[in-house]
XYZ file of C-alpha atoms in Angstrom:
284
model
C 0.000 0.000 0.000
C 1.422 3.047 -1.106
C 0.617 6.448 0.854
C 1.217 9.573 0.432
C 0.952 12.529 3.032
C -0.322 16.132 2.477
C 1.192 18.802 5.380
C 3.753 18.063 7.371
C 3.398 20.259 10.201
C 3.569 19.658 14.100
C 1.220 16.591 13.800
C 1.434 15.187 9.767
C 5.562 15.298 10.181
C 5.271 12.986 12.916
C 2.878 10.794 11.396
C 4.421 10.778 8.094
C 8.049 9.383 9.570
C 5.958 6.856 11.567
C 4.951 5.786 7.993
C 8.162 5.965 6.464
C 9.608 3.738 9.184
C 6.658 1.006 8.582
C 7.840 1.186 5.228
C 4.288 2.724 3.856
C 5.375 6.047 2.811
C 5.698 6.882 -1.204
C 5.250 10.324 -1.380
C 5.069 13.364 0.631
C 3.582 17.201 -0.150
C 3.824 20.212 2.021
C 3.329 24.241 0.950
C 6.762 25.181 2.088
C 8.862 22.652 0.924
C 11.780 22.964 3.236
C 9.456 20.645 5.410
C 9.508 18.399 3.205
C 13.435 18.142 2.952
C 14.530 15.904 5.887
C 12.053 13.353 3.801
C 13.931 14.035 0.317
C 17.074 12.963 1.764
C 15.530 9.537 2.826
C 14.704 8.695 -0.327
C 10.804 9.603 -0.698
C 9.609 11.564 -3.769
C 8.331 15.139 -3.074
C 5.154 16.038 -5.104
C 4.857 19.337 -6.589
C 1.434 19.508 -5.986
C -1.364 16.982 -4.381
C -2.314 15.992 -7.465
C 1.043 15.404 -8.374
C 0.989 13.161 -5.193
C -2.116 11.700 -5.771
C -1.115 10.014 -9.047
C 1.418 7.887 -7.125
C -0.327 6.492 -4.357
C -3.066 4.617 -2.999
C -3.929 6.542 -0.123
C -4.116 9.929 0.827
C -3.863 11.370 4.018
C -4.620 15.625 4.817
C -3.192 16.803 7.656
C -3.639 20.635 7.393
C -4.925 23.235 9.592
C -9.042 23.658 8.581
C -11.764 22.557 6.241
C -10.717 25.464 3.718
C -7.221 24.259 3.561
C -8.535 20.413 2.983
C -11.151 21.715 0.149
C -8.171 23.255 -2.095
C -5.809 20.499 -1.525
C -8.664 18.682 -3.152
C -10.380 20.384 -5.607
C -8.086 23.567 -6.085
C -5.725 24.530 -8.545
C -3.317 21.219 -8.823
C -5.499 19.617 -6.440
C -5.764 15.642 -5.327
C -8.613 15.222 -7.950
C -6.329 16.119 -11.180
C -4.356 13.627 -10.636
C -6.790 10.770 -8.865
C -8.052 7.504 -10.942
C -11.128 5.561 -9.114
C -9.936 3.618 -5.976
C -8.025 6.277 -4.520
C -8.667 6.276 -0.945
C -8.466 10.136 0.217
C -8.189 10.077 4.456
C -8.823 13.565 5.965
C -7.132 13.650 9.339
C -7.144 17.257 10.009
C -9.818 18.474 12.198
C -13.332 20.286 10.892
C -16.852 19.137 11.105
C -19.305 16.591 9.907
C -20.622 18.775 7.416
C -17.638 19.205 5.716
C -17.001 15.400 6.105
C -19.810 14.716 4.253
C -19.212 17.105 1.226
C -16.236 16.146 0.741
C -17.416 12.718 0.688
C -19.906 13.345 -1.804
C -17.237 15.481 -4.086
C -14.857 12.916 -4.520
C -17.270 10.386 -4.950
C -17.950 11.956 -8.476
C -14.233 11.121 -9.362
C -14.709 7.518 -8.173
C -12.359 8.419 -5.270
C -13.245 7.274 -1.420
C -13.102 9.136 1.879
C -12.411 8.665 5.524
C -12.654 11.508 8.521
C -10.088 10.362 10.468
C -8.720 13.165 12.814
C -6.631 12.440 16.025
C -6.034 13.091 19.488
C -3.177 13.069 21.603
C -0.927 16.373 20.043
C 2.862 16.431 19.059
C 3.770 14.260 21.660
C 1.336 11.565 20.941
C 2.024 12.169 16.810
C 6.130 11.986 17.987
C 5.891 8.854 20.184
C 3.494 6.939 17.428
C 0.671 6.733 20.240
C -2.099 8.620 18.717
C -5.851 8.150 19.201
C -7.221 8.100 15.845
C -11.441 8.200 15.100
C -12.263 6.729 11.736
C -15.687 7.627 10.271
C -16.572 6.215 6.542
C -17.280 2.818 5.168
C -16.126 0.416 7.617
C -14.560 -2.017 5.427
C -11.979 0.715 4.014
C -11.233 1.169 7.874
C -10.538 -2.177 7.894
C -7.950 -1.890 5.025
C -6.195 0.941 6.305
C -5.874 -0.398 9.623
C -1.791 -0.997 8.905
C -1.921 2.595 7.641
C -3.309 3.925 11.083
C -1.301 1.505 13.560
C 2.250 3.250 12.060
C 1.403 6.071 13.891
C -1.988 5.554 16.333
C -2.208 3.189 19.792
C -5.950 3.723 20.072
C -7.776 3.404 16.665
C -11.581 3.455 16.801
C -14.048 2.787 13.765
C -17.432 5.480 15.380
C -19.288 4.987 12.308
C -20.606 6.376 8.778
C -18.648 9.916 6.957
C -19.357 12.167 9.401
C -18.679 10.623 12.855
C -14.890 10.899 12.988
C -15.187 14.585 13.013
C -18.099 14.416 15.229
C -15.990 12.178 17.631
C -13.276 14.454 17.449
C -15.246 17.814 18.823
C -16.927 15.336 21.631
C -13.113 15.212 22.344
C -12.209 18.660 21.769
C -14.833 19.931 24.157
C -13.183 17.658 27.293
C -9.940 19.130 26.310
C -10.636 22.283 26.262
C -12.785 22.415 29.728
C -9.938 19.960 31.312
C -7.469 23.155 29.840
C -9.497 25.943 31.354
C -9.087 23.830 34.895
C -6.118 23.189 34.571
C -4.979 26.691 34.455
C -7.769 28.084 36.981
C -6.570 25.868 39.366
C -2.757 26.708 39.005
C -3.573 30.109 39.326
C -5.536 29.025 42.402
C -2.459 27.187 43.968
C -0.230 30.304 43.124
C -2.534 32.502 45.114
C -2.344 30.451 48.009
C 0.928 29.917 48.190
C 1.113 26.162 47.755
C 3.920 24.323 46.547
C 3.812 23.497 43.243
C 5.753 19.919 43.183
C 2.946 18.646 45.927
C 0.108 20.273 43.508
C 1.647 18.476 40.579
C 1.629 14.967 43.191
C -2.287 15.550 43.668
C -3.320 16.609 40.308
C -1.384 13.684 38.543
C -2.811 11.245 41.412
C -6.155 12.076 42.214
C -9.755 12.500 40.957
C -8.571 15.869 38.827
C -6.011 14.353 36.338
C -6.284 14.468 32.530
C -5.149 14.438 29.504
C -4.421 18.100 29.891
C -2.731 17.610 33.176
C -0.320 14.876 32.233
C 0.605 16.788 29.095
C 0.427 20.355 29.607
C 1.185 21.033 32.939
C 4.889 20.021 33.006
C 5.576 22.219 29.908
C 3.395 25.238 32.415
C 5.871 24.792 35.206
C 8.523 25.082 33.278
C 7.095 28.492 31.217
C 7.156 26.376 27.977
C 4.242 27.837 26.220
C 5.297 26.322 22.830
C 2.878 24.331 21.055
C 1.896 20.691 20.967
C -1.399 21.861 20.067
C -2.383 25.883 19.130
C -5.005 27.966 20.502
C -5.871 28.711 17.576
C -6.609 25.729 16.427
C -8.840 25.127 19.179
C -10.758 28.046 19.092
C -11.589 26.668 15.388
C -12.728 23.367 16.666
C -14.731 25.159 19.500
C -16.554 27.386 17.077
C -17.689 24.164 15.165
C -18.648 22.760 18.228
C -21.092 25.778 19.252
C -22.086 26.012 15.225
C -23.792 22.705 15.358
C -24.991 22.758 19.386
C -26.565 26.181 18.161
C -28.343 24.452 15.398
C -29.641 21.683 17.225
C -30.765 23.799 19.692
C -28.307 22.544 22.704
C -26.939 24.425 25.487
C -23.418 24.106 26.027
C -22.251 27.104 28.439
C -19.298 25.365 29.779
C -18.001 25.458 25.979
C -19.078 28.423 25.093
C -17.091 30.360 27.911
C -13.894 28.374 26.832
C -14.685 29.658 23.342
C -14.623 32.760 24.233
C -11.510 32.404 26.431
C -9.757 31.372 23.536
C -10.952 33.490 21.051
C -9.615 36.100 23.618
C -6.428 34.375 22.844
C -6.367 34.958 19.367
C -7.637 38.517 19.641
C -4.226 39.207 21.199
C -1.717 37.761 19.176
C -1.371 34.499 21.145
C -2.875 32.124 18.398
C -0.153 30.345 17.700
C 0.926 29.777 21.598
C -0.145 26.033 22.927
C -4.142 25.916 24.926
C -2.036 25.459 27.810
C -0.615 29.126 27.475
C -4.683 30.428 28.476
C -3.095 31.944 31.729
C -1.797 34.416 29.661
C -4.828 36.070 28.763
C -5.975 36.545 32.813
């Protein structure tokens, strides 16, 4: 099975060496091509455009930053569909919405091509250390098939379903993670107030009833004033707007969510975007 990645960014870089290593990877495509150099020198080709990619794989797998980026990878100038043939399997793995899932499905289906909504959890670390929680939504027996293509880089792969349910999978997440974030931080700033010391607030939060995934990989990087990202705010406030997009449609009350939306949209406001969630204190 030959597969090819588009971006290779804090997450697809990761995931596309994992790949190399299981000896998957034929091709790799990223806007600024110096990220695609450490790749060149190991002997995999370096498309000059998706399509150009597309023509010399099997698979496909999107790892860029929003459902904009993923619709002109696919259908924009030198996009995946110029140079697709029927059978390509296109795997979006970037994070967006159901809705967009499903278009996309239904676009490429007119070129014969298939489609999974596969994003993932777990950030750079998880994406380094090949551990990744992946969500697969699409026809489950092209889950099946790409199951070798998923276990290069993901620990905990889950099949949730029909086109669609990846993504929706993938904001249930996204909400946790957020509202574990905003905890995490109040609560710091809590133990700073009072004086505590932090190594015996780190022993109780990483032992008790309040540990997460935020906790166990945020809060080191806090102590230590490491506000670099394994995941961005920004991209967060993105998923969080999707989130409150479609619980505003259907009518459902989220006000948890909705604050940390507009925590992080606060974020963004002020230049801090491109900081980790973890860095929220900063806007306080």
């Amino acid at each position: 099975m030959r597969v090819g990645v588009v971006g290779l960014g804090i997450m697809g870089g990761p995931m596309a060496m994992h790949l190399h290593r299981a000896g998957l990877l034929a091709a790799v495509y990223n806007r600024t091509r110096a990220k695609a150099e450490p790749f060149e020198k190991l002997g995999v080709y370096v498309a000059q455009s998706p399509g150009d990619l597309a023509k010399r794989v099997d698979v496909v797998i999107i790892m860029v930053s929003d459902a904009p980026d993923v619709e002109q990878v696919l259908f924009g100038p030198g996009g995946i569909v110029e140079g697709a043939r029927p059978g390509l399997i296109v795997v979006d793995m970037s994070t967006n919405s159901p809705d967009w899932a499903r278009r996309f499905a239904e676009r490429l289906a007119q070129y014969g091509v298939e489609f999974l909504d596969a994003p993932v959890t777990g950030g750079q670390k998880g994406a380094v250390e090949g551990t990744l929680t992946v969500m697969v939504g699409g026809k489950e027996e092209l889950f099946k098939r790409l199951l070798p293509v998923f276990q290069a880089f993901g620990k905990n792969i889950v099949y949730v379903g029909p086109v669609g349910y990846g993504q929706a999978m993938k904001l249930v997440n996204q909400v946790v993670a957020a509202l574990n974030t905003v905890a995490m931080v109040e609560g710091l700033r809590l133990a700073k107030a009072l004086g505590l010391d932090m190594d015996k607030v780190v022993q109780v939060l990483t032992g008790g009833a309040a540990r997460s995934g935020s906790i166990e990989l945020y809060l080191p990087k806090l102590l230590k004033g490491d506000l670099t990202p394994g995941f961005k705010a920004a991209h967060l406030k993105k998923d969080l707007s999707y989130v409150m997009e479609l619980a505003n449609r259907a009518s459902l009350s989220l006000p948890a969510t909705a604050l940390a939306l507009e925590l992080y949209k606060k974020m963004v406001e002020k230049g801090l975007g491109e900081l980790g969630i973890h860095a929220l204190g900063e806007i306080y």
